[in-house]
Amino acid sequence: MSSFPIYSALPQRRRRPRPQPTIVSVPVPVPSVPALPKNNGNGKTVQKRKNGNTNNNNKIKNIKNKVSFSIVSYFNFVCNTLSNIWVLSFYIAAIVLIYNYTSDPDASFITKFVTKIVTAFKGLEPYKCTILWFILAYTPFAPVLFAVRDNRRVVCALALYAYIIIIPERTVFEYLAQSLVLVLIVKSKDKNFRLTSIILFVGIYLCQFALPTGSVVNSHDCVGHLFTHSEHTNHASKSAHIVSHSPSSTAHRAVPSPHTKTTTAKSTTVG
């Protein structure tokens, strides 16, 4: 028998090293020390504001940034609004109709349209001048009516009617310039842009554009524009016939002149 134990010949297992604990560095909070009051040079100390006041200052700065007005931003707003395809198409159509009427009123599209309406509906014949005037005055404001919301369109039409009646302009092109600014007023959501557009509208009204065109809105001769050549000739011949058969004309013909009366008397005595 050997003196060595039995287990000494068996292979021994290696022990796994134990994991070392990880050391985590935790920041230690440092107590905030209040700052010393500063001297502003006048002998008075000025203390720093608290965190609550700084939040209020940030809110005030944000409000100032929103309220701040920029000419470049307003110019971009004007370009974006007037470059809309619907607004631009309505204004092009209005300019074409107005220029067509001012260049040749007798052959204009508006005059032909009113003539067809009066011919189709005989009851509207006494109001032909009024119809022509309203179509001519409402043509520049057509884009404004389509730019307004649906629930405000009737109110806008009545307001434009009152504006045209109360404040007549010399030319239709002045209404067109005012219509451009009214579209900006309707489309603007910023109060500063809307206020600027209102000031611009008042300035346009006070300036009274000196345009070379002479298309007067309220004093145009619509009677001659709404008759054809034959109707106008018949109307003139009827008026001449009435004047020739009036009592004043017959009385004037029945009374001879004093010179003719004396000449007749002299010839009678001589014979």
mmCIF file of C-alpha atoms in Angstrom:
data_model
loop_
_atom_site.group_PDB
_atom_site.id
_atom_site.type_symbol
_atom_site.label_atom_id
_atom_site.label_comp_id
_atom_site.label_asym_id
_atom_site.label_seq_id
_atom_site.Cartn_x
_atom_site.Cartn_y
_atom_site.Cartn_z
ATOM 1 C CA MET A 1 0.000 0.000 0.000
ATOM 2 C CA SER A 2 1.282 3.358 -0.958
ATOM 3 C CA SER A 3 1.174 6.147 1.460
ATOM 4 C CA PHE A 4 -0.343 8.680 -1.129
ATOM 5 C CA PRO A 5 -4.098 9.227 -1.093
ATOM 6 C CA ILE A 6 -6.219 8.057 -4.006
ATOM 7 C CA TYR A 7 -7.577 11.456 -5.003
ATOM 8 C CA SER A 8 -4.120 12.820 -5.581
ATOM 9 C CA ALA A 9 -3.885 11.042 -8.899
ATOM 10 C CA LEU A 10 -7.173 12.466 -10.249
ATOM 11 C CA PRO A 11 -7.071 15.696 -12.313
ATOM 12 C CA GLN A 12 -8.216 18.701 -10.349
ATOM 13 C CA ARG A 13 -10.626 21.314 -11.761
ATOM 14 C CA ARG A 14 -9.476 24.882 -12.148
ATOM 15 C CA ARG A 15 -11.440 27.445 -10.283
ATOM 16 C CA ARG A 16 -12.987 30.265 -12.309
ATOM 17 C CA PRO A 17 -11.899 33.722 -11.276
ATOM 18 C CA ARG A 18 -14.571 35.665 -9.506
ATOM 19 C CA PRO A 19 -15.797 38.798 -11.345
ATOM 20 C CA GLN A 20 -14.399 41.950 -9.914
ATOM 21 C CA PRO A 21 -16.951 44.578 -8.893
ATOM 22 C CA THR A 22 -17.149 47.537 -11.308
ATOM 23 C CA ILE A 23 -16.655 50.916 -9.811
ATOM 24 C CA VAL A 24 -19.214 53.499 -11.058
ATOM 25 C CA SER A 25 -18.406 57.150 -10.585
ATOM 26 C CA VAL A 26 -21.457 59.040 -9.380
ATOM 27 C CA PRO A 27 -21.314 62.845 -9.690
ATOM 28 C CA VAL A 28 -21.644 64.514 -6.402
ATOM 29 C CA PRO A 29 -24.085 67.451 -6.486
ATOM 30 C CA VAL A 30 -22.367 70.694 -5.750
ATOM 31 C CA PRO A 31 -24.479 73.175 -3.837
ATOM 32 C CA SER A 32 -25.165 76.325 -5.826
ATOM 33 C CA VAL A 33 -23.701 79.406 -4.307
ATOM 34 C CA PRO A 34 -25.737 82.593 -4.865
ATOM 35 C CA ALA A 35 -23.866 85.186 -6.849
ATOM 36 C CA LEU A 36 -22.809 88.340 -5.185
ATOM 37 C CA PRO A 37 -24.712 91.493 -6.119
ATOM 38 C CA LYS A 38 -23.067 93.590 -8.810
ATOM 39 C CA ASN A 39 -22.617 97.297 -8.821
ATOM 40 C CA ASN A 40 -23.955 99.077 -11.946
ATOM 41 C CA GLY A 41 -21.911 102.224 -11.355
ATOM 42 C CA ASN A 42 -24.698 104.261 -9.788
ATOM 43 C CA GLY A 43 -24.058 103.019 -6.290
ATOM 44 C CA LYS A 44 -26.942 100.534 -6.528
ATOM 45 C CA THR A 45 -26.545 96.799 -6.536
ATOM 46 C CA VAL A 46 -28.166 94.687 -9.239
ATOM 47 C CA GLN A 47 -28.976 91.078 -8.466
ATOM 48 C CA LYS A 48 -29.346 88.255 -10.957
ATOM 49 C CA ARG A 49 -32.845 87.177 -11.882
ATOM 50 C CA LYS A 50 -34.169 83.826 -10.880
ATOM 51 C CA ASN A 51 -34.956 80.957 -13.242
ATOM 52 C CA GLY A 52 -38.661 81.858 -13.336
ATOM 53 C CA ASN A 53 -37.888 85.319 -14.676
ATOM 54 C CA THR A 54 -35.638 83.895 -17.402
ATOM 55 C CA ASN A 55 -38.530 81.758 -18.651
ATOM 56 C CA ASN A 56 -40.703 84.854 -18.866
ATOM 57 C CA ASN A 57 -37.973 86.626 -20.807
ATOM 58 C CA ASN A 58 -37.831 83.760 -23.300
ATOM 59 C CA LYS A 59 -41.599 83.991 -23.792
ATOM 60 C CA ILE A 60 -41.350 87.733 -24.389
ATOM 61 C CA LYS A 61 -38.601 87.194 -26.965
ATOM 62 C CA ASN A 62 -40.719 84.617 -28.783
ATOM 63 C CA ILE A 63 -43.661 87.023 -28.866
ATOM 64 C CA LYS A 64 -41.436 89.788 -30.224
ATOM 65 C CA ASN A 65 -40.164 87.496 -32.948
ATOM 66 C CA LYS A 66 -43.736 86.684 -33.960
ATOM 67 C CA VAL A 67 -44.845 90.314 -33.918
ATOM 68 C CA SER A 68 -41.823 91.640 -35.763
ATOM 69 C CA PHE A 69 -42.698 92.926 -39.254
ATOM 70 C CA SER A 70 -40.433 92.400 -42.215
ATOM 71 C CA ILE A 71 -40.810 94.040 -45.618
ATOM 72 C CA VAL A 72 -39.265 91.008 -47.292
ATOM 73 C CA SER A 73 -41.779 88.652 -45.689
ATOM 74 C CA TYR A 74 -44.660 90.920 -46.695
ATOM 75 C CA PHE A 75 -43.346 91.071 -50.255
ATOM 76 C CA ASN A 76 -43.161 87.273 -50.327
ATOM 77 C CA PHE A 77 -46.732 87.114 -49.040
ATOM 78 C CA VAL A 78 -47.926 89.463 -51.800
ATOM 79 C CA CYS A 79 -46.146 87.442 -54.490
ATOM 80 C CA ASN A 80 -47.470 84.125 -53.205
ATOM 81 C CA THR A 81 -51.036 85.427 -52.946
ATOM 82 C CA LEU A 82 -51.233 87.142 -56.317
ATOM 83 C CA SER A 83 -49.396 84.339 -58.112
ATOM 84 C CA ASN A 84 -52.141 81.862 -57.254
ATOM 85 C CA ILE A 85 -53.475 80.343 -60.477
ATOM 86 C CA TRP A 86 -57.135 81.159 -59.732
ATOM 87 C CA VAL A 87 -56.529 84.719 -58.573
ATOM 88 C CA LEU A 88 -54.186 85.355 -61.492
ATOM 89 C CA SER A 89 -56.643 83.973 -64.057
ATOM 90 C CA PHE A 90 -59.514 86.087 -62.693
ATOM 91 C CA TYR A 91 -57.413 89.243 -62.817
ATOM 92 C CA ILE A 92 -56.243 88.531 -66.355
ATOM 93 C CA ALA A 93 -59.864 88.077 -67.461
ATOM 94 C CA ALA A 94 -60.907 91.286 -65.674
ATOM 95 C CA ILE A 95 -58.084 93.289 -67.260
ATOM 96 C CA VAL A 96 -58.967 91.968 -70.725
ATOM 97 C CA LEU A 97 -62.659 92.851 -70.329
ATOM 98 C CA ILE A 98 -61.938 96.320 -68.954
ATOM 99 C CA TYR A 99 -59.365 97.126 -71.624
ATOM 100 C CA ASN A 100 -61.726 95.847 -74.317
ATOM 101 C CA TYR A 101 -64.474 98.144 -73.067
ATOM 102 C CA THR A 102 -62.270 101.217 -72.707
ATOM 103 C CA SER A 103 -60.724 100.799 -76.161
ATOM 104 C CA ASP A 104 -63.996 100.312 -78.096
ATOM 105 C CA PRO A 105 -67.206 100.427 -76.014
ATOM 106 C CA ASP A 106 -69.545 99.716 -78.937
ATOM 107 C CA ALA A 107 -67.820 96.443 -79.914
ATOM 108 C CA SER A 108 -66.836 95.314 -76.408
ATOM 109 C CA PHE A 109 -67.804 91.958 -74.935
ATOM 110 C CA ILE A 110 -69.648 93.565 -72.017
ATOM 111 C CA THR A 111 -71.819 95.723 -74.295
ATOM 112 C CA LYS A 112 -72.686 92.757 -76.519
ATOM 113 C CA PHE A 113 -73.550 90.644 -73.482
ATOM 114 C CA VAL A 114 -75.872 93.304 -72.050
ATOM 115 C CA THR A 115 -77.468 93.814 -75.473
ATOM 116 C CA LYS A 116 -78.277 90.091 -75.705
ATOM 117 C CA ILE A 117 -79.781 90.113 -72.219
ATOM 118 C CA VAL A 118 -81.958 93.141 -73.005
ATOM 119 C CA THR A 119 -83.040 91.593 -76.320
ATOM 120 C CA ALA A 120 -83.959 88.263 -74.691
ATOM 121 C CA PHE A 121 -85.792 89.818 -71.750
ATOM 122 C CA LYS A 122 -87.811 92.843 -72.850
ATOM 123 C CA GLY A 123 -88.699 93.707 -69.272
ATOM 124 C CA LEU A 124 -85.072 94.596 -68.554
ATOM 125 C CA GLU A 125 -84.874 97.182 -71.332
ATOM 126 C CA PRO A 126 -85.441 100.188 -68.996
ATOM 127 C CA TYR A 127 -82.557 98.950 -66.806
ATOM 128 C CA LYS A 128 -79.991 98.376 -69.559
ATOM 129 C CA CYS A 129 -77.737 101.224 -68.424
ATOM 130 C CA THR A 130 -77.856 100.010 -64.823
ATOM 131 C CA ILE A 131 -76.955 96.453 -65.860
ATOM 132 C CA LEU A 132 -74.020 97.697 -67.928
ATOM 133 C CA TRP A 133 -72.805 99.893 -65.097
ATOM 134 C CA PHE A 134 -72.948 97.104 -62.504
ATOM 135 C CA ILE A 135 -71.173 94.592 -64.728
ATOM 136 C CA LEU A 136 -68.479 97.138 -65.499
ATOM 137 C CA ALA A 137 -68.028 98.043 -61.818
ATOM 138 C CA TYR A 138 -68.179 94.476 -60.472
ATOM 139 C CA THR A 139 -65.708 93.046 -63.007
ATOM 140 C CA PRO A 140 -62.583 94.241 -61.088
ATOM 141 C CA PHE A 141 -63.973 92.882 -57.789
ATOM 142 C CA ALA A 142 -64.725 89.376 -59.104
ATOM 143 C CA PRO A 143 -61.450 87.943 -57.673
ATOM 144 C CA VAL A 144 -62.359 89.313 -54.236
ATOM 145 C CA LEU A 145 -65.696 87.474 -54.250
ATOM 146 C CA PHE A 146 -63.998 84.187 -55.101
ATOM 147 C CA ALA A 147 -61.222 84.718 -52.538
ATOM 148 C CA VAL A 148 -63.670 85.047 -49.635
ATOM 149 C CA ARG A 149 -65.038 82.031 -47.790
ATOM 150 C CA ASP A 150 -68.357 80.594 -48.937
ATOM 151 C CA ASN A 151 -70.262 81.660 -45.828
ATOM 152 C CA ARG A 152 -69.073 85.271 -46.206
ATOM 153 C CA ARG A 153 -69.535 85.691 -49.952
ATOM 154 C CA VAL A 154 -73.021 87.236 -49.786
ATOM 155 C CA VAL A 155 -71.938 89.729 -47.127
ATOM 156 C CA CYS A 156 -68.885 90.627 -49.213
ATOM 157 C CA ALA A 157 -71.056 91.178 -52.317
ATOM 158 C CA LEU A 158 -73.365 93.525 -50.386
ATOM 159 C CA ALA A 159 -70.377 95.390 -48.937
ATOM 160 C CA LEU A 160 -68.889 95.835 -52.420
ATOM 161 C CA TYR A 161 -72.254 97.072 -53.700
ATOM 162 C CA ALA A 162 -72.389 99.677 -50.932
ATOM 163 C CA TYR A 163 -68.778 100.663 -51.601
ATOM 164 C CA ILE A 164 -69.397 101.155 -55.331
ATOM 165 C CA ILE A 165 -72.535 103.216 -54.688
ATOM 166 C CA ILE A 166 -71.129 105.377 -51.887
ATOM 167 C CA ILE A 167 -67.573 105.858 -53.207
ATOM 168 C CA PRO A 168 -67.593 106.118 -57.016
ATOM 169 C CA GLU A 169 -64.279 106.336 -58.838
ATOM 170 C CA ARG A 170 -63.246 108.083 -62.038
ATOM 171 C CA THR A 171 -61.983 105.027 -63.861
ATOM 172 C CA VAL A 172 -62.466 101.285 -63.675
ATOM 173 C CA PHE A 173 -58.722 100.792 -63.282
ATOM 174 C CA GLU A 174 -58.870 102.446 -59.856
ATOM 175 C CA TYR A 175 -61.351 99.768 -58.795
ATOM 176 C CA LEU A 176 -58.923 97.186 -60.178
ATOM 177 C CA ALA A 177 -56.032 98.522 -58.075
ATOM 178 C CA GLN A 178 -58.219 98.564 -54.972
ATOM 179 C CA SER A 179 -59.338 95.016 -55.708
ATOM 180 C CA LEU A 180 -55.727 93.796 -55.617
ATOM 181 C CA VAL A 181 -55.300 95.146 -52.095
ATOM 182 C CA LEU A 182 -58.672 93.738 -50.987
ATOM 183 C CA VAL A 183 -57.519 90.258 -51.994
ATOM 184 C CA LEU A 184 -54.442 90.739 -49.790
ATOM 185 C CA ILE A 185 -56.651 91.830 -46.881
ATOM 186 C CA VAL A 186 -58.901 88.787 -47.275
ATOM 187 C CA LYS A 187 -56.058 86.282 -47.652
ATOM 188 C CA SER A 188 -53.772 87.612 -44.892
ATOM 189 C CA LYS A 189 -53.776 85.735 -41.588
ATOM 190 C CA ASP A 190 -51.125 87.896 -39.956
ATOM 191 C CA LYS A 191 -52.420 91.021 -38.246
ATOM 192 C CA ASN A 192 -49.411 93.058 -39.315
ATOM 193 C CA PHE A 193 -49.868 92.086 -42.961
ATOM 194 C CA ARG A 194 -53.577 92.908 -42.777
ATOM 195 C CA LEU A 195 -52.913 96.295 -41.182
ATOM 196 C CA THR A 196 -50.299 97.073 -43.840
ATOM 197 C CA SER A 197 -52.753 96.132 -46.594
ATOM 198 C CA ILE A 198 -55.442 98.381 -45.105
ATOM 199 C CA ILE A 199 -53.004 101.308 -44.986
ATOM 200 C CA LEU A 200 -52.061 100.586 -48.596
ATOM 201 C CA PHE A 201 -55.748 100.529 -49.574
ATOM 202 C CA VAL A 202 -56.361 103.933 -47.985
ATOM 203 C CA GLY A 203 -53.243 105.299 -49.687
ATOM 204 C CA ILE A 204 -54.438 104.067 -53.091
ATOM 205 C CA TYR A 205 -57.812 105.706 -52.557
ATOM 206 C CA LEU A 206 -56.267 109.020 -51.511
ATOM 207 C CA CYS A 207 -53.718 109.068 -54.314
ATOM 208 C CA GLN A 208 -56.399 108.756 -57.041
ATOM 209 C CA PHE A 209 -54.232 107.171 -59.735
ATOM 210 C CA ALA A 210 -53.629 109.489 -62.685
ATOM 211 C CA LEU A 211 -54.215 106.990 -65.475
ATOM 212 C CA PRO A 212 -54.303 108.082 -69.134
ATOM 213 C CA THR A 213 -57.528 106.179 -69.801
ATOM 214 C CA GLY A 214 -60.787 108.094 -69.720
ATOM 215 C CA SER A 215 -63.275 105.324 -69.027
ATOM 216 C CA VAL A 216 -65.617 107.073 -66.627
ATOM 217 C CA VAL A 217 -67.711 104.661 -64.605
ATOM 218 C CA ASN A 218 -70.707 106.797 -63.668
ATOM 219 C CA SER A 219 -71.097 109.122 -66.648
ATOM 220 C CA HIS A 220 -70.591 106.869 -69.668
ATOM 221 C CA ASP A 221 -73.076 107.078 -72.560
ATOM 222 C CA CYS A 222 -74.586 103.626 -72.327
ATOM 223 C CA VAL A 223 -77.658 104.423 -74.474
ATOM 224 C CA GLY A 224 -75.657 104.660 -77.669
ATOM 225 C CA HIS A 225 -73.647 101.555 -76.798
ATOM 226 C CA LEU A 226 -76.689 99.317 -76.363
ATOM 227 C CA PHE A 227 -78.398 100.122 -79.696
ATOM 228 C CA THR A 228 -77.432 98.655 -83.011
ATOM 229 C CA HIS A 229 -76.892 100.961 -85.967
ATOM 230 C CA SER A 230 -80.371 100.411 -87.457
ATOM 231 C CA GLU A 231 -82.134 100.730 -84.107
ATOM 232 C CA HIS A 232 -80.192 103.875 -83.351
ATOM 233 C CA THR A 233 -81.135 105.336 -86.781
ATOM 234 C CA ASN A 234 -84.813 104.470 -86.300
ATOM 235 C CA HIS A 235 -84.716 105.959 -82.827
ATOM 236 C CA ALA A 236 -83.219 109.185 -84.203
ATOM 237 C CA SER A 237 -85.752 109.365 -87.087
ATOM 238 C CA LYS A 238 -88.664 108.831 -84.692
ATOM 239 C CA SER A 239 -87.423 111.601 -82.440
ATOM 240 C CA ALA A 240 -87.024 113.934 -85.442
ATOM 241 C CA HIS A 241 -90.547 113.039 -86.633
ATOM 242 C CA ILE A 242 -91.973 113.853 -83.221
ATOM 243 C CA VAL A 243 -90.177 117.194 -83.133
ATOM 244 C CA SER A 244 -91.396 118.160 -86.624
ATOM 245 C CA HIS A 245 -95.039 117.441 -85.709
ATOM 246 C CA SER A 246 -94.930 119.078 -82.332
ATOM 247 C CA PRO A 247 -97.273 122.066 -81.681
ATOM 248 C CA SER A 248 -94.368 124.408 -81.139
ATOM 249 C CA SER A 249 -92.968 123.671 -84.614
ATOM 250 C CA THR A 250 -96.350 124.174 -86.373
ATOM 251 C CA ALA A 251 -96.972 127.391 -84.501
ATOM 252 C CA HIS A 252 -93.585 128.611 -85.528
ATOM 253 C CA ARG A 253 -94.330 127.841 -89.170
ATOM 254 C CA ALA A 254 -97.844 129.419 -89.090
ATOM 255 C CA VAL A 255 -96.640 132.802 -87.894
ATOM 256 C CA PRO A 256 -94.824 134.654 -90.722
ATOM 257 C CA SER A 257 -91.981 136.983 -90.053
ATOM 258 C CA PRO A 258 -92.597 140.756 -89.877
ATOM 259 C CA HIS A 259 -90.385 141.351 -92.900
ATOM 260 C CA THR A 260 -92.533 139.109 -95.116
ATOM 261 C CA LYS A 261 -95.732 140.796 -93.962
ATOM 262 C CA THR A 262 -94.582 144.308 -94.844
ATOM 263 C CA THR A 263 -93.333 143.209 -98.256
ATOM 264 C CA THR A 264 -96.702 141.685 -99.116
ATOM 265 C CA ALA A 265 -98.536 144.831 -98.097
ATOM 266 C CA LYS A 266 -96.312 147.029 -100.230
ATOM 267 C CA SER A 267 -96.796 144.886 -103.323
ATOM 268 C CA THR A 268 -100.572 145.008 -102.853
ATOM 269 C CA THR A 269 -100.738 148.784 -102.669
ATOM 270 C CA VAL A 270 -98.498 149.224 -105.664
ATOM 271 C CA GLY A 271 -100.635 146.927 -107.806
#
